[in-house]
């Protein structure tokens, strides 16, 4: 089983649509969770961290379900500029229970927002 | 706004040659990382570096790879004898601390091995 698994899409949605991405992770000891955004041939950039209680940043809402090992990202009122690949990312404990910050990435979900 | 920089942006080399990829992390950051992304595939962790030593490395990071922080600003990744399958985008990242800390990624170096 892949450590971090995402639906690769692609998702093609019109402007203004609401779109949801899902992600599952296999390591129950995973420590921290993030959504990154990656534009074509660019570096990943942090979109938001994901907290157990769920969190919102403007049009973006992230949810975490530790029992199901499931993470989600909801984008409301999609903009053309939201077109990108969305990466589900987890950080696990390293050897000896200490995290050295290693990030494990999912394959990414491609989103295209069209006029 | 401070940012991670990487040079060169694109490196073309012949199989078997040594390459050094350079990174300048954000100045007050303490933790440094290299990741790679083969075209069309996911971003993969290579190595983390703290306090002048490797703190964690992946299976990909074999004896052909090494990292160094030769001075107070640069962080380098060396591939001793490149293979065709080393062709990828290599990203450097840095963070100020571990817990609750974002990793800031550089723009990447595209390595092409012929």
PDB file of C-alpha atoms in Angstrom:
ATOM      1  CA  UNK A   1       0.000   0.000   0.000  1.00  0.00           C
ATOM      2  CA  UNK A   2       1.329   3.450  -0.883  1.00  0.00           C
ATOM      3  CA  UNK A   3       2.259   5.620   2.087  1.00  0.00           C
ATOM      4  CA  UNK A   4       0.155   8.503   0.823  1.00  0.00           C
ATOM      5  CA  UNK A   5      -2.515   7.894  -1.763  1.00  0.00           C
ATOM      6  CA  UNK A   6      -4.514  10.431  -3.734  1.00  0.00           C
ATOM      7  CA  UNK A   7      -6.948  10.329  -6.607  1.00  0.00           C
ATOM      8  CA  UNK A   8      -4.777  11.658  -9.441  1.00  0.00           C
ATOM      9  CA  UNK A   9      -7.754  13.182 -11.268  1.00  0.00           C
ATOM     10  CA  UNK A  10      -7.651  15.225 -13.366  1.00  0.00           C
ATOM     11  CA  UNK A  11     -10.502  17.315 -12.085  1.00  0.00           C
ATOM     12  CA  UNK A  12     -11.884  19.777 -14.611  1.00  0.00           C
ATOM     13  CA  UNK A  13     -14.314  22.236 -13.068  1.00  0.00           C
ATOM     14  CA  UNK A  14     -15.862  25.573 -14.059  1.00  0.00           C
ATOM     15  CA  UNK A  15     -15.092  28.761 -12.224  1.00  0.00           C
ATOM     16  CA  UNK A  16     -17.161  29.052  -9.088  1.00  0.00           C
ATOM     17  CA  UNK A  17     -17.456  25.315  -8.548  1.00  0.00           C
ATOM     18  CA  UNK A  18     -16.727  23.526  -5.314  1.00  0.00           C
ATOM     19  CA  UNK A  19     -14.250  20.675  -5.558  1.00  0.00           C
ATOM     20  CA  UNK A  20     -13.039  18.171  -2.972  1.00  0.00           C
ATOM     21  CA  UNK A  21      -9.847  16.144  -2.890  1.00  0.00           C
ATOM     22  CA  UNK A  22      -9.264  13.081  -0.766  1.00  0.00           C
ATOM     23  CA  UNK A  23      -6.137  11.464   0.544  1.00  0.00           C
ATOM     24  CA  UNK A  24      -5.361   8.419   2.665  1.00  0.00           C
ATOM     25  CA  UNK A  25      -2.147   7.584   4.487  1.00  0.00           C
ATOM     26  CA  UNK A  26      -0.905   4.233   5.664  1.00  0.00           C
ATOM     27  CA  UNK A  27       1.298   5.061   8.658  1.00  0.00           C
ATOM     28  CA  UNK A  28      -0.837   5.455  11.771  1.00  0.00           C
ATOM     29  CA  UNK A  29       2.112   7.150  13.502  1.00  0.00           C
ATOM     30  CA  UNK A  30       2.080  10.008  11.019  1.00  0.00           C
ATOM     31  CA  UNK A  31       2.613  13.212  12.882  1.00  0.00           C
ATOM     32  CA  UNK A  32       1.670  16.182  10.774  1.00  0.00           C
ATOM     33  CA  UNK A  33      -0.379  16.736   7.668  1.00  0.00           C
ATOM     34  CA  UNK A  34      -0.296  19.319   4.928  1.00  0.00           C
ATOM     35  CA  UNK A  35      -1.672  20.285   1.585  1.00  0.00           C
ATOM     36  CA  UNK A  36       0.882  21.696  -0.820  1.00  0.00           C
ATOM     37  CA  UNK A  37       0.236  23.183  -4.208  1.00  0.00           C
ATOM     38  CA  UNK A  38       2.541  22.655  -7.184  1.00  0.00           C
ATOM     39  CA  UNK A  39       2.305  24.591 -10.408  1.00  0.00           C
ATOM     40  CA  UNK A  40       3.685  23.037 -13.573  1.00  0.00           C
ATOM     41  CA  UNK A  41       7.466  22.563 -13.338  1.00  0.00           C
ATOM     42  CA  UNK A  42       7.637  24.619 -10.133  1.00  0.00           C
ATOM     43  CA  UNK A  43       8.440  23.844  -6.527  1.00  0.00           C
ATOM     44  CA  UNK A  44       5.796  22.685  -4.037  1.00  0.00           C
ATOM     45  CA  UNK A  45       4.381  25.500  -1.924  1.00  0.00           C
ATOM     46  CA  UNK A  46       2.524  25.066   1.330  1.00  0.00           C
ATOM     47  CA  UNK A  47      -1.180  25.708   0.945  1.00  0.00           C
ATOM     48  CA  UNK A  48      -2.197  24.849   4.497  1.00  0.00           C
ATOM     49  CA  UNK A  49      -1.486  22.607   7.423  1.00  0.00           C
ATOM     50  CA  UNK A  50      -4.231  20.200   8.457  1.00  0.00           C
ATOM     51  CA  UNK A  51      -5.298  20.008  12.083  1.00  0.00           C
ATOM     52  CA  UNK A  52      -7.354  17.367  13.847  1.00  0.00           C
ATOM     53  CA  UNK A  53     -10.185  19.807  14.482  1.00  0.00           C
ATOM     54  CA  UNK A  54     -10.305  20.816  10.832  1.00  0.00           C
ATOM     55  CA  UNK A  55      -9.283  24.231   9.638  1.00  0.00           C
ATOM     56  CA  UNK A  56     -10.257  26.819   7.108  1.00  0.00           C
ATOM     57  CA  UNK A  57      -8.314  29.440   5.208  1.00  0.00           C
ATOM     58  CA  UNK A  58     -10.560  31.579   3.053  1.00  0.00           C
ATOM     59  CA  UNK A  59     -12.023  29.363   0.344  1.00  0.00           C
ATOM     60  CA  UNK A  60     -10.005  26.336   1.468  1.00  0.00           C
ATOM     61  CA  UNK A  61     -11.087  23.879   4.155  1.00  0.00           C
ATOM     62  CA  UNK A  62      -8.997  20.946   5.325  1.00  0.00           C
ATOM     63  CA  UNK A  63     -10.170  18.005   7.402  1.00  0.00           C
ATOM     64  CA  UNK A  64      -8.305  15.179   9.112  1.00  0.00           C
ATOM     65  CA  UNK A  65      -9.724  11.902  10.344  1.00  0.00           C
ATOM     66  CA  UNK A  66      -6.993  10.072  12.250  1.00  0.00           C
ATOM     67  CA  UNK A  67      -9.140   7.008  12.892  1.00  0.00           C
ATOM     68  CA  UNK A  68      -9.691   6.515   9.160  1.00  0.00           C
ATOM     69  CA  UNK A  69      -6.276   7.902   8.220  1.00  0.00           C
ATOM     70  CA  UNK A  70      -7.987  10.223   5.807  1.00  0.00           C
ATOM     71  CA  UNK A  71      -7.351  13.831   4.833  1.00  0.00           C
ATOM     72  CA  UNK A  72      -9.478  16.077   2.652  1.00  0.00           C
ATOM     73  CA  UNK A  73      -9.292  19.471   1.005  1.00  0.00           C
ATOM     74  CA  UNK A  74     -12.332  21.420  -0.095  1.00  0.00           C
ATOM     75  CA  UNK A  75     -12.032  24.386  -2.426  1.00  0.00           C
ATOM     76  CA  UNK A  76     -15.070  26.628  -2.704  1.00  0.00           C
ATOM     77  CA  UNK A  77     -15.763  29.182  -5.435  1.00  0.00           C
ATOM     78  CA  UNK A  78     -12.913  27.925  -7.641  1.00  0.00           C
ATOM     79  CA  UNK A  79     -10.814  30.507  -9.476  1.00  0.00           C
ATOM     80  CA  UNK A  80      -8.811  30.092 -12.650  1.00  0.00           C
ATOM     81  CA  UNK A  81      -5.708  30.643 -10.544  1.00  0.00           C
ATOM     82  CA  UNK A  82      -6.518  27.543  -8.486  1.00  0.00           C
ATOM     83  CA  UNK A  83      -5.459  25.380 -11.450  1.00  0.00           C
ATOM     84  CA  UNK A  84      -2.499  23.370 -10.179  1.00  0.00           C
ATOM     85  CA  UNK A  85      -1.548  19.985  -8.744  1.00  0.00           C
ATOM     86  CA  UNK A  86      -2.556  19.552  -5.105  1.00  0.00           C
ATOM     87  CA  UNK A  87      -0.220  17.426  -3.033  1.00  0.00           C
ATOM     88  CA  UNK A  88      -1.209  15.608   0.122  1.00  0.00           C
ATOM     89  CA  UNK A  89       1.812  15.472   2.405  1.00  0.00           C
ATOM     90  CA  UNK A  90       2.479  13.761   5.738  1.00  0.00           C
ATOM     91  CA  UNK A  91       5.344  13.960   8.158  1.00  0.00           C
ATOM     92  CA  UNK A  92       6.246  10.860  10.130  1.00  0.00           C
ATOM     93  CA  UNK A  93       8.396  10.089  13.094  1.00  0.00           C
ATOM     94  CA  UNK A  94      11.937   9.150  12.171  1.00  0.00           C
ATOM     95  CA  UNK A  95      14.044   6.455  13.800  1.00  0.00           C
ATOM     96  CA  UNK A  96      13.775   6.421  17.592  1.00  0.00           C
ATOM     97  CA  UNK A  97      10.497   8.320  17.514  1.00  0.00           C
ATOM     98  CA  UNK A  98      12.067  11.625  16.566  1.00  0.00           C
ATOM     99  CA  UNK A  99      10.879  13.361  13.471  1.00  0.00           C
ATOM    100  CA  UNK A 100      13.617  14.888  11.378  1.00  0.00           C
ATOM    101  CA  UNK A 101      11.029  16.573   9.241  1.00  0.00           C
ATOM    102  CA  UNK A 102      10.950  14.107   6.354  1.00  0.00           C
ATOM    103  CA  UNK A 103       7.906  14.838   4.215  1.00  0.00           C
ATOM    104  CA  UNK A 104       6.146  12.053   2.341  1.00  0.00           C
ATOM    105  CA  UNK A 105       4.206  13.215  -0.691  1.00  0.00           C
ATOM    106  CA  UNK A 106       1.232  11.775  -2.491  1.00  0.00           C
ATOM    107  CA  UNK A 107       1.178  11.563  -6.250  1.00  0.00           C
ATOM    108  CA  UNK A 108      -0.885  14.749  -6.462  1.00  0.00           C
ATOM    109  CA  UNK A 109      -4.321  15.586  -7.806  1.00  0.00           C
ATOM    110  CA  UNK A 110      -4.474  17.727 -10.917  1.00  0.00           C
ATOM    111  CA  UNK A 111      -7.072  20.481 -10.926  1.00  0.00           C
ATOM    112  CA  UNK A 112      -8.002  22.554 -13.950  1.00  0.00           C
ATOM    113  CA  UNK A 113     -10.486  25.379 -13.496  1.00  0.00           C
ATOM    114  CA  UNK A 114     -11.965  26.628 -16.763  1.00  0.00           C
ATOM    115  CA  UNK A 115     -13.959  29.783 -17.560  1.00  0.00           C
TER     116      UNK A 115
ATOM    117  CA  UNK B   1      10.666  37.921   1.543  1.00  0.00           C
ATOM    118  CA  UNK B   2      13.563  35.496   2.105  1.00  0.00           C
ATOM    119  CA  UNK B   3      13.648  32.493  -0.173  1.00  0.00           C
ATOM    120  CA  UNK B   4      15.641  29.374  -0.912  1.00  0.00           C
ATOM    121  CA  UNK B   5      17.735  29.682  -4.050  1.00  0.00           C
ATOM    122  CA  UNK B   6      19.219  26.920  -6.191  1.00  0.00           C
ATOM    123  CA  UNK B   7      21.805  26.852  -8.937  1.00  0.00           C
ATOM    124  CA  UNK B   8      21.965  25.950 -11.707  1.00  0.00           C
ATOM    125  CA  UNK B   9      18.361  25.915 -12.842  1.00  0.00           C
ATOM    126  CA  UNK B  10      19.190  23.263 -15.440  1.00  0.00           C
ATOM    127  CA  UNK B  11      22.187  20.940 -15.572  1.00  0.00           C
ATOM    128  CA  UNK B  12      22.922  18.606 -18.446  1.00  0.00           C
ATOM    129  CA  UNK B  13      25.579  15.965 -17.933  1.00  0.00           C
ATOM    130  CA  UNK B  14      26.885  12.756 -19.401  1.00  0.00           C
ATOM    131  CA  UNK B  15      26.294   9.450 -17.682  1.00  0.00           C
ATOM    132  CA  UNK B  16      29.112   8.671 -15.265  1.00  0.00           C
ATOM    133  CA  UNK B  17      29.996  12.305 -14.627  1.00  0.00           C
ATOM    134  CA  UNK B  18      29.901  13.961 -11.221  1.00  0.00           C
ATOM    135  CA  UNK B  19      27.477  16.799 -10.597  1.00  0.00           C
ATOM    136  CA  UNK B  20      27.102  19.216  -7.715  1.00  0.00           C
ATOM    137  CA  UNK B  21      23.790  20.914  -7.152  1.00  0.00           C
ATOM    138  CA  UNK B  22      23.874  24.028  -5.026  1.00  0.00           C
ATOM    139  CA  UNK B  23      21.380  25.528  -2.660  1.00  0.00           C
ATOM    140  CA  UNK B  24      21.344  28.582  -0.437  1.00  0.00           C
ATOM    141  CA  UNK B  25      18.782  28.008   2.328  1.00  0.00           C
ATOM    142  CA  UNK B  26      17.026  30.831   4.135  1.00  0.00           C
ATOM    143  CA  UNK B  27      19.611  32.400   6.418  1.00  0.00           C
ATOM    144  CA  UNK B  28      18.247  31.656   9.899  1.00  0.00           C
ATOM    145  CA  UNK B  29      17.053  28.149   9.088  1.00  0.00           C
ATOM    146  CA  UNK B  30      18.616  25.148  10.785  1.00  0.00           C
ATOM    147  CA  UNK B  31      17.181  22.116   8.950  1.00  0.00           C
ATOM    148  CA  UNK B  32      17.963  21.353   5.356  1.00  0.00           C
ATOM    149  CA  UNK B  33      16.557  18.821   2.926  1.00  0.00           C
ATOM    150  CA  UNK B  34      16.912  17.475  -0.572  1.00  0.00           C
ATOM    151  CA  UNK B  35      13.999  16.000  -2.482  1.00  0.00           C
ATOM    152  CA  UNK B  36      13.721  14.864  -6.053  1.00  0.00           C
ATOM    153  CA  UNK B  37      10.872  14.542  -8.527  1.00  0.00           C
ATOM    154  CA  UNK B  38      11.205  12.396 -11.624  1.00  0.00           C
ATOM    155  CA  UNK B  39       9.052  13.774 -14.432  1.00  0.00           C
ATOM    156  CA  UNK B  40       5.437  12.746 -13.957  1.00  0.00           C
ATOM    157  CA  UNK B  41       6.088  11.170 -10.573  1.00  0.00           C
ATOM    158  CA  UNK B  42       5.728  12.216  -6.963  1.00  0.00           C
ATOM    159  CA  UNK B  43       8.163  14.248  -4.922  1.00  0.00           C
ATOM    160  CA  UNK B  44      10.522  11.916  -3.014  1.00  0.00           C
ATOM    161  CA  UNK B  45      12.597  12.593   0.073  1.00  0.00           C
ATOM    162  CA  UNK B  46      16.345  12.085  -0.269  1.00  0.00           C
ATOM    163  CA  UNK B  47      18.042  13.387   2.855  1.00  0.00           C
ATOM    164  CA  UNK B  48      17.748  15.695   5.834  1.00  0.00           C
ATOM    165  CA  UNK B  49      20.669  17.556   7.396  1.00  0.00           C
ATOM    166  CA  UNK B  50      21.006  19.236  10.745  1.00  0.00           C
ATOM    167  CA  UNK B  51      23.932  20.414  12.835  1.00  0.00           C
ATOM    168  CA  UNK B  52      26.388  19.529  10.074  1.00  0.00           C
ATOM    169  CA  UNK B  53      25.376  15.945   9.740  1.00  0.00           C
ATOM    170  CA  UNK B  54      22.841  13.774   7.985  1.00  0.00           C
ATOM    171  CA  UNK B  55      19.884  13.145  10.276  1.00  0.00           C
ATOM    172  CA  UNK B  56      17.850  10.908   7.988  1.00  0.00           C
ATOM    173  CA  UNK B  57      18.172   9.522   4.476  1.00  0.00           C
ATOM    174  CA  UNK B  58      16.063   7.455   2.119  1.00  0.00           C
ATOM    175  CA  UNK B  59      16.894   4.281   0.200  1.00  0.00           C
ATOM    176  CA  UNK B  60      17.474   6.420  -2.874  1.00  0.00           C
ATOM    177  CA  UNK B  61      20.325   8.216  -1.123  1.00  0.00           C
ATOM    178  CA  UNK B  62      22.991   5.563  -1.688  1.00  0.00           C
ATOM    179  CA  UNK B  63      26.795   5.821  -1.754  1.00  0.00           C
ATOM    180  CA  UNK B  64      26.662   7.809  -4.984  1.00  0.00           C
ATOM    181  CA  UNK B  65      25.068  10.722  -3.145  1.00  0.00           C
ATOM    182  CA  UNK B  66      26.582  13.060  -0.598  1.00  0.00           C
ATOM    183  CA  UNK B  67      25.645  16.363   0.995  1.00  0.00           C
ATOM    184  CA  UNK B  68      27.738  19.088   2.439  1.00  0.00           C
ATOM    185  CA  UNK B  69      27.384  22.473   4.037  1.00  0.00           C
ATOM    186  CA  UNK B  70      30.814  23.843   3.158  1.00  0.00           C
ATOM    187  CA  UNK B  71      30.235  27.278   4.648  1.00  0.00           C
ATOM    188  CA  UNK B  72      27.549  29.165   6.516  1.00  0.00           C
ATOM    189  CA  UNK B  73      25.308  29.622   3.532  1.00  0.00           C
ATOM    190  CA  UNK B  74      25.602  26.892   0.893  1.00  0.00           C
ATOM    191  CA  UNK B  75      24.140  23.395   1.034  1.00  0.00           C
ATOM    192  CA  UNK B  76      25.200  21.058  -1.755  1.00  0.00           C
ATOM    193  CA  UNK B  77      24.133  17.716  -3.158  1.00  0.00           C
ATOM    194  CA  UNK B  78      26.789  15.742  -5.022  1.00  0.00           C
ATOM    195  CA  UNK B  79      26.092  12.803  -7.273  1.00  0.00           C
ATOM    196  CA  UNK B  80      29.392  11.032  -7.877  1.00  0.00           C
ATOM    197  CA  UNK B  81      28.671   9.034 -11.018  1.00  0.00           C
ATOM    198  CA  UNK B  82      25.380   9.966 -12.592  1.00  0.00           C
ATOM    199  CA  UNK B  83      23.030   7.421 -14.089  1.00  0.00           C
ATOM    200  CA  UNK B  84      20.261   7.944 -16.625  1.00  0.00           C
ATOM    201  CA  UNK B  85      17.700   7.358 -13.871  1.00  0.00           C
ATOM    202  CA  UNK B  86      19.094  10.287 -11.872  1.00  0.00           C
ATOM    203  CA  UNK B  87      17.402  12.612 -14.355  1.00  0.00           C
ATOM    204  CA  UNK B  88      14.890  14.531 -12.291  1.00  0.00           C
ATOM    205  CA  UNK B  89      14.077  17.852 -10.684  1.00  0.00           C
ATOM    206  CA  UNK B  90      15.992  18.243  -7.443  1.00  0.00           C
ATOM    207  CA  UNK B  91      14.480  20.489  -4.790  1.00  0.00           C
ATOM    208  CA  UNK B  92      16.292  21.875  -1.784  1.00  0.00           C
ATOM    209  CA  UNK B  93      14.209  22.876   1.234  1.00  0.00           C
ATOM    210  CA  UNK B  94      14.880  24.442   4.596  1.00  0.00           C
ATOM    211  CA  UNK B  95      12.981  25.078   7.797  1.00  0.00           C
ATOM    212  CA  UNK B  96      13.757  27.055  10.964  1.00  0.00           C
ATOM    213  CA  UNK B  97      12.781  24.225  13.305  1.00  0.00           C
ATOM    214  CA  UNK B  98      11.140  20.808  13.232  1.00  0.00           C
ATOM    215  CA  UNK B  99       7.841  20.872  15.041  1.00  0.00           C
ATOM    216  CA  UNK B 100       5.035  22.817  13.432  1.00  0.00           C
ATOM    217  CA  UNK B 101       7.362  24.295  10.882  1.00  0.00           C
ATOM    218  CA  UNK B 102       6.871  24.795   7.180  1.00  0.00           C
ATOM    219  CA  UNK B 103       9.552  23.597   4.807  1.00  0.00           C
ATOM    220  CA  UNK B 104      10.355  26.223   2.215  1.00  0.00           C
ATOM    221  CA  UNK B 105      11.326  24.825  -1.150  1.00  0.00           C
ATOM    222  CA  UNK B 106      13.724  26.274  -3.677  1.00  0.00           C
ATOM    223  CA  UNK B 107      12.803  26.512  -7.371  1.00  0.00           C
ATOM    224  CA  UNK B 108      14.668  23.311  -8.172  1.00  0.00           C
ATOM    225  CA  UNK B 109      17.478  22.191 -10.454  1.00  0.00           C
ATOM    226  CA  UNK B 110      16.465  20.148 -13.461  1.00  0.00           C
ATOM    227  CA  UNK B 111      19.139  17.476 -13.963  1.00  0.00           C
ATOM    228  CA  UNK B 112      19.300  15.754 -17.327  1.00  0.00           C
ATOM    229  CA  UNK B 113      21.662  12.803 -17.664  1.00  0.00           C
ATOM    230  CA  UNK B 114      22.435  11.767 -21.238  1.00  0.00           C
TER     231      UNK B 114
END
